[in-house]
Tab-separated table of C-alpha atoms and ligand atoms in Angstrom:
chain	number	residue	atom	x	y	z
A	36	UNK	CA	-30.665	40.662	8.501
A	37	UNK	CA	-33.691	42.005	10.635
A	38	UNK	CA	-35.605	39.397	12.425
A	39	UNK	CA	-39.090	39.473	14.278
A	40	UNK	CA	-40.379	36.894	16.875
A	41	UNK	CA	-43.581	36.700	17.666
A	42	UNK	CA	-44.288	34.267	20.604
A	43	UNK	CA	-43.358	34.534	23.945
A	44	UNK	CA	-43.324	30.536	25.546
A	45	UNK	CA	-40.088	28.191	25.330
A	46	UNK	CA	-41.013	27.521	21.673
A	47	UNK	CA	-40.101	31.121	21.001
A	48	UNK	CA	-36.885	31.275	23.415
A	49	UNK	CA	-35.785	28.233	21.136
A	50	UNK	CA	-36.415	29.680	17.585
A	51	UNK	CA	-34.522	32.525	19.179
A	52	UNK	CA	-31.555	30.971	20.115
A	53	UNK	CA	-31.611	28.964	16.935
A	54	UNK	CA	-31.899	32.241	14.610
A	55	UNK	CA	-29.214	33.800	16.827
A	56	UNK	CA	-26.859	31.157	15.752
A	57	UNK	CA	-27.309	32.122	12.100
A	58	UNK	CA	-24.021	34.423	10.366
A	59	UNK	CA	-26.604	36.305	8.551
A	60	UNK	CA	-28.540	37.618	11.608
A	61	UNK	CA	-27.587	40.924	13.123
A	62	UNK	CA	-30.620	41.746	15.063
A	63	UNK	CA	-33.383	39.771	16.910
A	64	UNK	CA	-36.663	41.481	17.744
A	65	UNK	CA	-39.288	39.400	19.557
A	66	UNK	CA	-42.880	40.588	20.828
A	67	UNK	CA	-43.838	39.973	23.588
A	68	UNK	CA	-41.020	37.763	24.096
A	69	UNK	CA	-39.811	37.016	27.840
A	70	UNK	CA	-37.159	37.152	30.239
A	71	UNK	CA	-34.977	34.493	28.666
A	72	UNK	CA	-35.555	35.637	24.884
A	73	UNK	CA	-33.718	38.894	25.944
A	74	UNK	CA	-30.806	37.429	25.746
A	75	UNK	CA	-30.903	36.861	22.336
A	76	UNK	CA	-33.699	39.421	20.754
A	77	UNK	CA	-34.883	43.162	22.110
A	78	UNK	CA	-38.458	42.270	23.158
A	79	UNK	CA	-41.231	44.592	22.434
A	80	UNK	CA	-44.104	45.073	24.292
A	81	UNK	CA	-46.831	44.120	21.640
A	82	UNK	CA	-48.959	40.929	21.930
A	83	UNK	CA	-49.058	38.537	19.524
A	84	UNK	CA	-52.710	39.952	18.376
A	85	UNK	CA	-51.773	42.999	18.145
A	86	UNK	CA	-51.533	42.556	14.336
A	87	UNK	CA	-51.727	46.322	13.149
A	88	UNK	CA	-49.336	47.495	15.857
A	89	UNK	CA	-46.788	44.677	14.315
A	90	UNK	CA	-46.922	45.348	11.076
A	91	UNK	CA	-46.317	48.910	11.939
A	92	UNK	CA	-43.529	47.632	13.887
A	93	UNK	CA	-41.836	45.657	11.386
A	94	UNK	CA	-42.017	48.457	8.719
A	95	UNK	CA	-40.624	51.007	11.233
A	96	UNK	CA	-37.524	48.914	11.942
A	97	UNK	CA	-37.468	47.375	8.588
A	98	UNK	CA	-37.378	43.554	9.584
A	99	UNK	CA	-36.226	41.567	6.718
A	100	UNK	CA	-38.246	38.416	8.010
A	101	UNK	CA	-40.886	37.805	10.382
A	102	UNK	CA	-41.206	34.219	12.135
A	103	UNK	CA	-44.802	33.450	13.905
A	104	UNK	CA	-44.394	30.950	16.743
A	105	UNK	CA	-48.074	30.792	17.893
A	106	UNK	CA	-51.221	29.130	16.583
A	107	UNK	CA	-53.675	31.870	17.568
A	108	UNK	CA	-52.163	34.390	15.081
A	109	UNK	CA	-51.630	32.636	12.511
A	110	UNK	CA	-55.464	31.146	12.781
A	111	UNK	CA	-56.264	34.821	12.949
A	112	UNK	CA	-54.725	35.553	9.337
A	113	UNK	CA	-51.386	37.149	10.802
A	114	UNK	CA	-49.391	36.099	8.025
A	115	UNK	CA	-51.912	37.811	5.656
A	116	UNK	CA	-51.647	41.021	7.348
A	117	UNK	CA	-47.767	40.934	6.555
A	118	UNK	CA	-48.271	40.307	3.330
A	119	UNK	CA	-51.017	42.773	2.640
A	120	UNK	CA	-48.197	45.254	3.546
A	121	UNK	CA	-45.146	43.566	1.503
A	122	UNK	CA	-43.387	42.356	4.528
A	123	UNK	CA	-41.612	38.949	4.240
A	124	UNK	CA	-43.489	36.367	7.114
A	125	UNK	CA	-42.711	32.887	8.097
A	126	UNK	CA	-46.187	30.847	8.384
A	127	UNK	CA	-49.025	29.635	6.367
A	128	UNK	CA	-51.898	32.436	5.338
A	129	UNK	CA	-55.101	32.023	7.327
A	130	UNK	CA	-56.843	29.921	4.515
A	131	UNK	CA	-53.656	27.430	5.304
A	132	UNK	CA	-53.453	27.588	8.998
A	133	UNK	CA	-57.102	26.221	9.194
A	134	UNK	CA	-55.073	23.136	9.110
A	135	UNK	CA	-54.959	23.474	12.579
A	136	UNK	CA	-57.708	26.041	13.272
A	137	UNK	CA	-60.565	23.527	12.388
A	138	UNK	CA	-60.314	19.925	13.410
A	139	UNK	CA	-63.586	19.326	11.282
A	140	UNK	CA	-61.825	20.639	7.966
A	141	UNK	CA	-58.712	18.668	8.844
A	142	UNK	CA	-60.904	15.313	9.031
A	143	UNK	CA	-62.383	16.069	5.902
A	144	UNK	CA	-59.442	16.664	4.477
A	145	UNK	CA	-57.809	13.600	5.451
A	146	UNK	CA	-60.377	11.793	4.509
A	147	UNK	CA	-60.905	13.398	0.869
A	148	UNK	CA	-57.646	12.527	0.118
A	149	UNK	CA	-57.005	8.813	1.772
A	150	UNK	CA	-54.998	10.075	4.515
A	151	UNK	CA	-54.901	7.373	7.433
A	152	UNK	CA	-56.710	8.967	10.230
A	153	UNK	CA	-59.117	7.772	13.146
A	154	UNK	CA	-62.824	7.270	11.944
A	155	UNK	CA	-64.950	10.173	13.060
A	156	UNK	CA	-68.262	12.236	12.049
A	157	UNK	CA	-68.211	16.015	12.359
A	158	UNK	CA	-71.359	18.032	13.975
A	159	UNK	CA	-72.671	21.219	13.907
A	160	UNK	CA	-75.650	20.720	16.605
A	161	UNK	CA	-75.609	19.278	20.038
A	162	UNK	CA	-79.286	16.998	19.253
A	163	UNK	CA	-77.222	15.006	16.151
A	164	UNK	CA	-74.075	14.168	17.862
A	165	UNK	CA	-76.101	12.632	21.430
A	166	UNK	CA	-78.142	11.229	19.081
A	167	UNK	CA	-75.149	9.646	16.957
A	168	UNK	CA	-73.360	8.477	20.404
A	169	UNK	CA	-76.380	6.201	21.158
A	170	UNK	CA	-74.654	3.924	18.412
A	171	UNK	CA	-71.114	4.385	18.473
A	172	UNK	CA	-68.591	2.351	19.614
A	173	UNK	CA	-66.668	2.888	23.429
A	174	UNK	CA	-64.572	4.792	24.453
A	175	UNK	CA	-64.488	7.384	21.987
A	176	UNK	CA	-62.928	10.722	21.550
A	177	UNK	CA	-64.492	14.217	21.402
A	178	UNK	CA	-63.026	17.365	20.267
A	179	UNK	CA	-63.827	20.629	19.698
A	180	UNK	CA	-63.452	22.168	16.332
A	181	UNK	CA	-61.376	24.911	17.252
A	182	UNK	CA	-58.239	26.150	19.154
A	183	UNK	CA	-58.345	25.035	22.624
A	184	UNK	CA	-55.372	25.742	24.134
A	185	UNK	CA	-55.020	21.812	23.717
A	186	UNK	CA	-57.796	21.094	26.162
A	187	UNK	CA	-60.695	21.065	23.647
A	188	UNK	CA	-59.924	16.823	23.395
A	189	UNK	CA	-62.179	14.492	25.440
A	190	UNK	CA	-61.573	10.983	25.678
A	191	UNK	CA	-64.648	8.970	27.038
A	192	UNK	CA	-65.394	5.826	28.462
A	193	UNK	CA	-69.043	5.509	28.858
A	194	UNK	CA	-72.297	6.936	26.682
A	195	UNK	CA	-72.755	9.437	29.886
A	196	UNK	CA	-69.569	10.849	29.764
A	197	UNK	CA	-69.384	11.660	26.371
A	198	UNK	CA	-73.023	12.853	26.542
A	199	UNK	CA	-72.092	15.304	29.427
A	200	UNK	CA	-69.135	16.218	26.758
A	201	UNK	CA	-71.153	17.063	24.354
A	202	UNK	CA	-72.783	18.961	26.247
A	203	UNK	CA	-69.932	20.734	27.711
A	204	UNK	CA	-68.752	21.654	24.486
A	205	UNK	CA	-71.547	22.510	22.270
A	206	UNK	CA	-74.125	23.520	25.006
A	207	UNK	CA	-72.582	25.335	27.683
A	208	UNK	CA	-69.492	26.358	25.221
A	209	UNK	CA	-66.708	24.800	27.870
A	210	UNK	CA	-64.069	25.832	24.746
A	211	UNK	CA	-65.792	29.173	23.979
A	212	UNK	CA	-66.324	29.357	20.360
A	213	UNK	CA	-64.738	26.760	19.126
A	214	UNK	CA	-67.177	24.302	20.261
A	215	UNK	CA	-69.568	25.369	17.585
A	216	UNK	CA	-68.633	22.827	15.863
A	217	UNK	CA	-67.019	19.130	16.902
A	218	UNK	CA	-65.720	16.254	15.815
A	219	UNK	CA	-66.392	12.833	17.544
A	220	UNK	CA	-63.875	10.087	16.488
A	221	UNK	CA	-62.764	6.569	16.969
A	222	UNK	CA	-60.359	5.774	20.289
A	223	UNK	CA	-57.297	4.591	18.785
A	224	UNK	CA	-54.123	2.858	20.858
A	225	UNK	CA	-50.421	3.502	20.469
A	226	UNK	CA	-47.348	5.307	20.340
A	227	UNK	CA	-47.616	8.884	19.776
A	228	UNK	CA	-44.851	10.978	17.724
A	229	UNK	CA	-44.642	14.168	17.115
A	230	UNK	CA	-43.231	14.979	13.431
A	231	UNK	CA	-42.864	18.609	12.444
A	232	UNK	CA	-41.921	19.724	9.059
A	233	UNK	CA	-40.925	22.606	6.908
A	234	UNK	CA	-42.687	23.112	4.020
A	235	UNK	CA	-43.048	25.472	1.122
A	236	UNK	CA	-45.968	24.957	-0.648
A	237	UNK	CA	-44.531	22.323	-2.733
A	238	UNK	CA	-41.596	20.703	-1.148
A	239	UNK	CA	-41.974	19.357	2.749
A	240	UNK	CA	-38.467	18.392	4.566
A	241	UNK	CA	-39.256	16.590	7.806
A	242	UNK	CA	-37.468	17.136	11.301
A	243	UNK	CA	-36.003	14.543	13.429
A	244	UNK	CA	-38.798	13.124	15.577
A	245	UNK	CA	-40.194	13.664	19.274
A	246	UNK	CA	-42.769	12.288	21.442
A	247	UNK	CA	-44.208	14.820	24.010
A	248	UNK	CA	-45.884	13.802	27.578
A	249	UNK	CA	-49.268	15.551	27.722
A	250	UNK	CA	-50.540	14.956	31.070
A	251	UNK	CA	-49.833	17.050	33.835
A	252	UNK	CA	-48.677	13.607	36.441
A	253	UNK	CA	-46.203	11.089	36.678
A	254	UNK	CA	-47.156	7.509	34.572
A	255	UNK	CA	-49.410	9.984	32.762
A	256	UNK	CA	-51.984	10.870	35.107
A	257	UNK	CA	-53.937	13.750	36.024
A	258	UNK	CA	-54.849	16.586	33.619
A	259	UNK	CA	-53.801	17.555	30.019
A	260	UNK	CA	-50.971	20.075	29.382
A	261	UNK	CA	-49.632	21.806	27.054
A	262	UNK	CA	-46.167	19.850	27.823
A	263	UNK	CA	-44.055	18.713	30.543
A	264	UNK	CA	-41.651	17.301	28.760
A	265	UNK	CA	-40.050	15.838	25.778
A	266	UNK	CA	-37.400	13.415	24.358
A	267	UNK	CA	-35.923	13.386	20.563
A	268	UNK	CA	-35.414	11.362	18.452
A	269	UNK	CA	-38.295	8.863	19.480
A	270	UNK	CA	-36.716	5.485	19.002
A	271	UNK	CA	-40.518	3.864	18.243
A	272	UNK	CA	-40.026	6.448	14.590
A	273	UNK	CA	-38.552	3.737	12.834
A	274	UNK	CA	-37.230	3.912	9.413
A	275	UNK	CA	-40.238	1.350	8.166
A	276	UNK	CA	-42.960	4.536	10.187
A	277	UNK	CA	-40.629	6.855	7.812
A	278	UNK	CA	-40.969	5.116	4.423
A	279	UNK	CA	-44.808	4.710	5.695
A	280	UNK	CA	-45.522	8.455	6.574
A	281	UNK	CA	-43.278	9.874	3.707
A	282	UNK	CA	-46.026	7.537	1.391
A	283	UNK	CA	-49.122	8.565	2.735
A	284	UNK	CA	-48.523	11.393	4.767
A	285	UNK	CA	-46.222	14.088	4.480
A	286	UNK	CA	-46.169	14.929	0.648
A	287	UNK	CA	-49.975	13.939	0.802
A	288	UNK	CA	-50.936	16.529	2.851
A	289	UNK	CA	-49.271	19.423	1.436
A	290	UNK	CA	-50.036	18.079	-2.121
A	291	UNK	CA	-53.861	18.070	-0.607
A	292	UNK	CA	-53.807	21.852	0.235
A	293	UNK	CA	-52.085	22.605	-2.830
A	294	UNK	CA	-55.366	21.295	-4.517
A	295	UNK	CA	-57.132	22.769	-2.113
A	296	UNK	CA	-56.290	26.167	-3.516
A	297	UNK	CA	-54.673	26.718	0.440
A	298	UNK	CA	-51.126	26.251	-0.379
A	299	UNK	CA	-49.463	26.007	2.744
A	300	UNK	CA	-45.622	27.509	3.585
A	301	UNK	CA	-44.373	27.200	7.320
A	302	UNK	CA	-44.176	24.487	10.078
A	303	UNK	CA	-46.403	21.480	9.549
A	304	UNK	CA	-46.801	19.290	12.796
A	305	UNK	CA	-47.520	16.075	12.400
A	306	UNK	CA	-48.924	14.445	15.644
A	307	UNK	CA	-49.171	10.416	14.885
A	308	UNK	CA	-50.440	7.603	16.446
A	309	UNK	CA	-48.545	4.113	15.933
A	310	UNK	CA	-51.413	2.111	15.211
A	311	UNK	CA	-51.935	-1.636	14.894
A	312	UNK	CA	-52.901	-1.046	11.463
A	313	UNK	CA	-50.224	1.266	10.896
A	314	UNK	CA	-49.163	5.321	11.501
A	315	UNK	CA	-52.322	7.572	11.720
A	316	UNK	CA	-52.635	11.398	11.898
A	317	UNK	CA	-54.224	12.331	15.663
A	318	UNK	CA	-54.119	15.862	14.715
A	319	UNK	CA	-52.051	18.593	12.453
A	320	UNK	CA	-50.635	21.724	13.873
A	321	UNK	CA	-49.401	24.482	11.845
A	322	UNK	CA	-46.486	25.649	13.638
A	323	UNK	CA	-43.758	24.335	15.853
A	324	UNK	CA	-44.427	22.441	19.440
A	325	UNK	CA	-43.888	23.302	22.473
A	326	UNK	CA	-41.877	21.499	24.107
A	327	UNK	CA	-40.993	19.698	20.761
A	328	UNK	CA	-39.165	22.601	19.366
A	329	UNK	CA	-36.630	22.404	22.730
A	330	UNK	CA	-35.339	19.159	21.895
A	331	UNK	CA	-35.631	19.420	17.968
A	332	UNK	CA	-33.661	22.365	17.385
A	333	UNK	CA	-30.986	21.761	19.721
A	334	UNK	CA	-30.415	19.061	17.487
A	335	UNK	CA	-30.307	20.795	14.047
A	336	UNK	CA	-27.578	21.378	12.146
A	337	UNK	CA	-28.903	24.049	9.151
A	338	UNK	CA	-29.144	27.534	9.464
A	339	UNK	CA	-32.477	27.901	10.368
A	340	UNK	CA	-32.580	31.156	8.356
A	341	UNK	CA	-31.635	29.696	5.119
A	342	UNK	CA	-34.581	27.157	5.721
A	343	UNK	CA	-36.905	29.865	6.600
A	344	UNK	CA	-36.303	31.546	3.787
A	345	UNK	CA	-36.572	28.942	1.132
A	346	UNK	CA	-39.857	28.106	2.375
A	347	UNK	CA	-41.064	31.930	2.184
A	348	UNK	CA	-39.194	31.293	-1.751
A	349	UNK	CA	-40.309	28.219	-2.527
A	350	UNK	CA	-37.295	26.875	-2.497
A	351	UNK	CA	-36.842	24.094	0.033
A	352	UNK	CA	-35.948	21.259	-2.359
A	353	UNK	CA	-32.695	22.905	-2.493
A	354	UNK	CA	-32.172	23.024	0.943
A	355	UNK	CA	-29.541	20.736	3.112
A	356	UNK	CA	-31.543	19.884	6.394
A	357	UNK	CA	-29.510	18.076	8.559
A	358	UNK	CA	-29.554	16.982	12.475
A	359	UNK	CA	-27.073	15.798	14.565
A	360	UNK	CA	-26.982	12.003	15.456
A	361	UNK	CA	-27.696	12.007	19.252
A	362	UNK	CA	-30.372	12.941	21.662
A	363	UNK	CA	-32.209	15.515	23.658
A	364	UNK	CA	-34.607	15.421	26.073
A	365	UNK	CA	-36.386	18.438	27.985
A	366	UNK	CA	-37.839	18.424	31.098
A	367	UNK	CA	-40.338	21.007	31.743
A	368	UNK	CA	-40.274	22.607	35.302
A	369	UNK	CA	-43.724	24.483	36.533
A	370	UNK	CA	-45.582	25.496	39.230
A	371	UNK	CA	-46.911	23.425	41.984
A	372	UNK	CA	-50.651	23.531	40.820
A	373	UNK	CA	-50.376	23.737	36.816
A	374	UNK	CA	-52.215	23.428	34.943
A	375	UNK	CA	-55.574	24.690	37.380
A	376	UNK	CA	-54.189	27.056	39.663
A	377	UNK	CA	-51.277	28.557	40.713
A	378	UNK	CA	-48.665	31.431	42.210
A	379	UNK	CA	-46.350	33.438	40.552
A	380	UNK	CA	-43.772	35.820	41.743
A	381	UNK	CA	-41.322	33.516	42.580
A	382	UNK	CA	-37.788	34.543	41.927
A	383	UNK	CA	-35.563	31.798	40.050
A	384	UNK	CA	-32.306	31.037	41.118
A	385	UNK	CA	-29.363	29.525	39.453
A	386	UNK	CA	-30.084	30.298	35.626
A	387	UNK	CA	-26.302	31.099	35.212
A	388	UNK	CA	-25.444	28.018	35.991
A	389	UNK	CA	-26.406	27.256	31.842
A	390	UNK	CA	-23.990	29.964	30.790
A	391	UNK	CA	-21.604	28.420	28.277
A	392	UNK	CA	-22.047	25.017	29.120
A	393	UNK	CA	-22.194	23.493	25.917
A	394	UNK	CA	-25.207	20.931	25.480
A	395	UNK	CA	-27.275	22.084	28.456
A	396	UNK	CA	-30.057	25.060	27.778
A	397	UNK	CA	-32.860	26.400	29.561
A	398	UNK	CA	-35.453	27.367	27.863
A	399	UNK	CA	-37.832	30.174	29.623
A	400	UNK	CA	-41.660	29.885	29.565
A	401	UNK	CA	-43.528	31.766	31.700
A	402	UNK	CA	-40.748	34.381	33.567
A	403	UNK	CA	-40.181	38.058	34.028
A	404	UNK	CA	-37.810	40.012	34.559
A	405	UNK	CA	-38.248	42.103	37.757
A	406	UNK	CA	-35.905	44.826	40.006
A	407	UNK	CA	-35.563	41.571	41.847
A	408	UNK	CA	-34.554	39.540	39.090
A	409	UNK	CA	-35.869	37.165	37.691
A	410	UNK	CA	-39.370	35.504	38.563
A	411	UNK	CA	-41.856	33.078	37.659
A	412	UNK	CA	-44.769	34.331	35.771
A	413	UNK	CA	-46.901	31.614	34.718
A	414	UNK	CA	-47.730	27.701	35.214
A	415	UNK	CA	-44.937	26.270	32.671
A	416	UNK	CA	-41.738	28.340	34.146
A	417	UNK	CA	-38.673	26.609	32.235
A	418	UNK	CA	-37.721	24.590	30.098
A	419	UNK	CA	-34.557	22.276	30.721
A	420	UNK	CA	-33.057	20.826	27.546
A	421	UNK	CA	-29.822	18.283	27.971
A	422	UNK	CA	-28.500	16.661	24.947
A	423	UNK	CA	-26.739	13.481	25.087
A	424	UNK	CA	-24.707	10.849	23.005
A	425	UNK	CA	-28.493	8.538	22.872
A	426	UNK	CA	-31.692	8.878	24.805
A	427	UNK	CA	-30.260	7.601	28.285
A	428	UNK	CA	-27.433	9.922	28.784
A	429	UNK	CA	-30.270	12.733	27.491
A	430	UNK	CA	-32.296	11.965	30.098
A	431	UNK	CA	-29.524	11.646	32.925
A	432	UNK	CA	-27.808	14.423	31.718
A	433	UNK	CA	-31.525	16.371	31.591
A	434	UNK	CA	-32.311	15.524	35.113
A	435	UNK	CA	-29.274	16.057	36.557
A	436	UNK	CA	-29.591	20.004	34.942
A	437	UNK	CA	-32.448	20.575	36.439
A	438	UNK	CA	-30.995	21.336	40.112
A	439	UNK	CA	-29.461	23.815	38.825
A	440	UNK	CA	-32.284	26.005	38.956
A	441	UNK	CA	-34.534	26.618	41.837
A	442	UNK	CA	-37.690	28.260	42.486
A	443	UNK	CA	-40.730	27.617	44.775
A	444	UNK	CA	-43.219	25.487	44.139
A	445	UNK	CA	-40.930	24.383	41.261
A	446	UNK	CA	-43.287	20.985	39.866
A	447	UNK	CA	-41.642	18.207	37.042
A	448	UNK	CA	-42.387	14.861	36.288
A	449	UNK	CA	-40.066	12.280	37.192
A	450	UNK	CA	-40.191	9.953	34.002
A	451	UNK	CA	-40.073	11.980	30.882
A	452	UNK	CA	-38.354	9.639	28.878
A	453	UNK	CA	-39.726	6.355	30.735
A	454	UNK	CA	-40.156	4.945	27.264
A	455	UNK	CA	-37.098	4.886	25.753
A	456	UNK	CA	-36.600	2.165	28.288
A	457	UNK	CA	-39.297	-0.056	26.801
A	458	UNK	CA	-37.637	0.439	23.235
B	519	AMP	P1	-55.071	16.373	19.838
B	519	AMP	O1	-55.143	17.773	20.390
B	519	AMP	O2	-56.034	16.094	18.737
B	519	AMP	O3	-53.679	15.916	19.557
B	519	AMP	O4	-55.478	15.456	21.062
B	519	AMP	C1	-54.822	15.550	22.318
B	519	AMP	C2	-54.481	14.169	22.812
B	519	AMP	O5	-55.651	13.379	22.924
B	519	AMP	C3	-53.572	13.405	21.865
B	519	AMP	O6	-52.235	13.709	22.064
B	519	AMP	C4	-53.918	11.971	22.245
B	519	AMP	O7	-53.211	11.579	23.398
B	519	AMP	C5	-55.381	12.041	22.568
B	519	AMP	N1	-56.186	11.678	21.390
B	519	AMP	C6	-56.651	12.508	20.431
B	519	AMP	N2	-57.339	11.827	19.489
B	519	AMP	C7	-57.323	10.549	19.864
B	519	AMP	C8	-57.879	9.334	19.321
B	519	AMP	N3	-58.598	9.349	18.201
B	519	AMP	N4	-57.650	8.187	19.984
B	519	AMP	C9	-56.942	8.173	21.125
B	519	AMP	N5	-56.408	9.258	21.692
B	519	AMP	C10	-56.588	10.434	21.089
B	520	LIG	N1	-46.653	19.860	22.408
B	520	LIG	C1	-47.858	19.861	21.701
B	520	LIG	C2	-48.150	21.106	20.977
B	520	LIG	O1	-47.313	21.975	20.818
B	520	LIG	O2	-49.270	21.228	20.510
């Protein structure tokens, strides 16, 4: 088989080494794709927008499956575009990937069909939501209804704040477009787990669990990320949170799209809170994590292929998804400065150091490949995956990996994985 990538972060470099491992693969194809991806896939130079150019693509070399690794595509309709064209595509259609493309309609959703979420009202003008805060409750959380690179998510502790926020976001458009609409919630306190999950339109097969570590600082401090680092299974996912999420969750949601006349085939993410009052859903994505993926799919057993494809079928309920029992945990390493501002251009040493050590990856983020080797290229560089008999020896084994590589300015957070202690 013919496979296309389209992506181009660590997310991407792991589906790619995952769909590498797969007998029935002969050749990877991945646009943009990066330096590490080349190992495993011929990039292309088309971005991940670039929808006509990639269907014309995938027809020319006559790809036998396309896998979408990014939100903003598939929010865009990529997957339609495929199929408007008869080309096999992993990920939910447009009217599916709303899921994640519009926080408002996943609210309603949720709460149309008695899924446990946080408490919220949606808005559509600035004057009803400051007049609506004058009442509500403190803190409380803000988001834009859109994608937001993860940043459109404001968490306030006094009515001034969360005026100024509204502000921000419907006002002077902080989030660009997406902050047309917004949805202002209840705070809630707990654990947070990340769940993602294959589904086919019918049938949803959940992957081993992961928590991420948003902020950009040690103890989680300073500003949101997109990830610096990640640890799987997350011990706090207990088999009780299972039976729980399986209940009112999982099947719940898909089942709700169904009715919805959106089915939805792909990557469902689940992000939960560990509530008081039991597991509630902070917010869906509708495609794999990053850096969840790093330490999920190290871990999987299945042919990733196979599973792909019986979603695109429909037939996941006869599908074998299995991990292995143990542990990984990732450590993201970026540049002094991320996530505000930063250099690139720095050439990485050491990335051989991975070769054919069995357990130990490094995922690439933002790197290119120069005359000079290769160099950093955004604010997330790499991605350092280290799996490990349980959590601990993940993490020791993790942070001991990442002096292997070297770069300048190279930035990580000392305590991805603090929690596992407090299990
Ligand atoms: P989201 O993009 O919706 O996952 O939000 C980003 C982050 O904001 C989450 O990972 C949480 O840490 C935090 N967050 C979002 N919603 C809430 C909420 N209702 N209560 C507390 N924290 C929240
Ligand atoms: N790691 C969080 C996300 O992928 O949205």
């Amino acid at each position: 088989m013919k496979i296309l990538i389209v992506g181009s972060g660590g997310r991407e470099h792991a589906i790619a080494w995952k769909v590498a491992q797969s007998s029935r693969v002969d050749k990877i194809y991945c646009a943009p794709g990066n330096a590490g991806i080349e190992e495993y896939a011929e990039c292309v130079n088309i971005g991940a927008m670039e929808f006509d150019k990639l269907v014309a693509f995938a027809k020319e070399k006559e790809i036998d499956l396309t896998v979408i690794g990014m939100d903003d595509p598939l929010v865009g309709g990529i997957v339609d575009a495929f199929e408007a064209e008869g080309l096999r595509v992993f990920g939910p259609r447009k009217n599916a990937a709303i899921l994640e493309g519009s926080k408002a309609f996943s609210k309603d959703l949720m709460k149309k069909y008695g899924i446990p979420t946080a408490g919220y009202e949606n808005f559509d003008n600035a004057q009803a939501a400051l007049a609506y805060l004058e009442t509500a409750k403190l803190p409380i959380v803000l988001k834009a209804d859109g994608l937001a690179l993860g940043k459109g998510v404001l968490i306030c502790n006094t009515l001034e704040e969360a005026k100024e926020g509204v502000r921000e976001i419907m006002l002077d458009k902080k989030f660009g477009t997406s902050g047309n609409r917004m949805v202002i919630e209840e705070f809630m306190t707990g654990r947070e787990v990340s769940v993602l999950s294959f589904v086919d339109g019918k049938t949803i097969k959940t992957m081993t669990s992961a928590q991420d570590h948003k902020r950009a600082g040690d103890g989680d401090t300073g500003l949101n990320t997109g990830g610096m680092g990640t640890f799987s299974p997350s011990p706090f996912y207990t088999k009780e949170v299972d039976d729980f999420c399986k209940k009112y969750i999982y099947q719940a949601t898909v089942d709700a799209m169904a009715k919805e006349d959106r089915e939805f085939k792909g990557i469902i993410f689940f992000g939960l809170m560990l509530t008081e009052d039991g597991p509630k859903v902070l917010e869906y994505n509708a495609r794999f994590g990053d850096p969840e993926t790093q330490v999920v799919l190290p871990r999987m057993k299945s042919d990733i292929v196979d599973v792909f494809e019986a979603c695109v079928d429909g037939t996941l309920d006869q599908v074998e998804l299995e991990f292995e029992d143990n542990a990984a945990v990732c450590v993201v390493l970026a540049s002094e400065g991320y996530p505000v501002k930063y250099e690139k251009g720095f050439p990485i040493h050491g990335l051989d150091h991975f070769k054919n050590r069995d357990g130990y990856y490094v995922f690439h983020a933002g790197t290119k490949k120069t005359d000079a080797g290769i160099v950093t290229n955004g604010g997330r560089v790499l991605g350092v995956t280290a799996k490990g008999e349980d959590l601990k020896k993940a993490r020791e084994n993790a942070y001991e990996a990442i002096h292997w590589v070297d770069f300048e300015n190279k930035y990580y957070r000392h305590d991805i994985g603090k929690a596992i202690d407090e299990a």
